[in-house]
Amino acid sequence: MNRSLAIEFSRVTESAALAAFSWLGRGDKNSADNAAVQAMRMILNQISMQGEVVIGEGEIDKAPMLYIGEKLGVGKGEEIAIAVDPIDGTRMVAMGQSNALSVLAAGGKNTFLKAPDMYMEKLVVGQEVKGMVDLCLPLEQNLRRVASKMGKLLSQLTVVILDKPRHADVIKRMQKLGVKVMAISDGDVAAAILCCLPESGIDMLYGIGGAPEGVVAAAAIRSLGGEMQARLIPRHQVKGNSPENQTISVDEIRRCEEIGVEVNSVLKLEDLVRDDNLIFSATGITNGDLLKGIYRRGNLATTETLLIRGHSRTIRRIQSTHYLDRKDTALYRLISG
């Protein structure tokens, strides 16, 4: 994909972030998500491409979404696959918390794993310990291998994990080993990327989160030289064996079988993102460890975007100033909440 498309995709995440920001702290995560989805869809449909969403956010919690198979763009130009999460951290936006992002990855027609919006077990490390992790091994063994390769004690290792009930026992086990655990409420895309940035101080991400976030993060991780392994997990294995969860799991397994992906089997980084023909864009909504959040004063707003091109491995941080006084535009109506 050419350089001009990279800038176009940065506009997409900027617009979604600005739309979501209008709902900051209002306690309504679905309205924030809906605004971000509408803004993303609007800008994507202005791009000269034949785009298709191959993995999208929203089905797993019945939130607004860019749905899998949705066609985007003006209908001419390159065929582009899109993996998207309009807001990684909807609860963070609703509650005014840090580390919320708008993210997407775009690639060639066959670049990304195609999968339903379901749960995904993830293990991420940076370039320094590439080749040292294996989801088929117990977590304790992975922790010891990473610590040994980095020349650290287990007590010097820092692991990020989502603070969810499903991880309570895992967190206790890691803490018993002396590992420093950073439990975050949401937003594992930023945390996964930070594993690949030496200055972050984060050595590993582990846990079960969303598959769309996993594929989007994998695009950045591949470009940054890190390593990721993952597994698609049916809902009943994560949320319990209720009749509703069993029904959802049957559908998830069926859909995975239709596209040739096995649940509970280990997917390597090259299975998630098959080549370097990709663009990753993330714009901060709230201040975080990876990106600054939006600052708005009157009709002026500033955004910070992380933009990565896979082929060149070019990493840019773009600070943009937006004049939000065009009241005749659809984006203005979304940003105004």
Tab-separated table of N, CA and C in Angstrom, residues 80 118 163 178 227 294 320 334:
chain	number	residue	atom	x	y	z
A	80	ILE	N	-8.421	-3.924	-0.146
A	80	ILE	CA	-7.793	-3.756	1.158
A	80	ILE	C	-8.631	-4.436	2.234
A	118	MET	N	-14.693	-12.819	18.780
A	118	MET	CA	-14.799	-13.754	19.899
A	118	MET	C	-13.607	-13.553	20.814
A	163	ASP	N	-7.608	-6.901	33.994
A	163	ASP	CA	-8.130	-7.139	35.345
A	163	ASP	C	-9.572	-7.633	35.238
A	178	GLY	N	6.511	-13.881	42.357
A	178	GLY	CA	7.278	-12.651	42.529
A	178	GLY	C	7.206	-11.706	41.351
A	227	GLU	N	6.965	-10.561	19.085
A	227	GLU	CA	6.389	-11.894	18.857
A	227	GLU	C	5.053	-11.996	19.582
A	294	ILE	N	-6.600	13.376	23.557
A	294	ILE	CA	-7.066	14.586	22.882
A	294	ILE	C	-7.118	15.745	23.878
A	320	SER	N	-1.563	16.452	15.395
A	320	SER	CA	-2.407	17.217	14.469
A	320	SER	C	-3.279	18.193	15.246
A	334	LEU	N	-21.118	14.595	14.898
A	334	LEU	CA	-20.682	13.496	15.750
A	334	LEU	C	-19.816	14.018	16.888
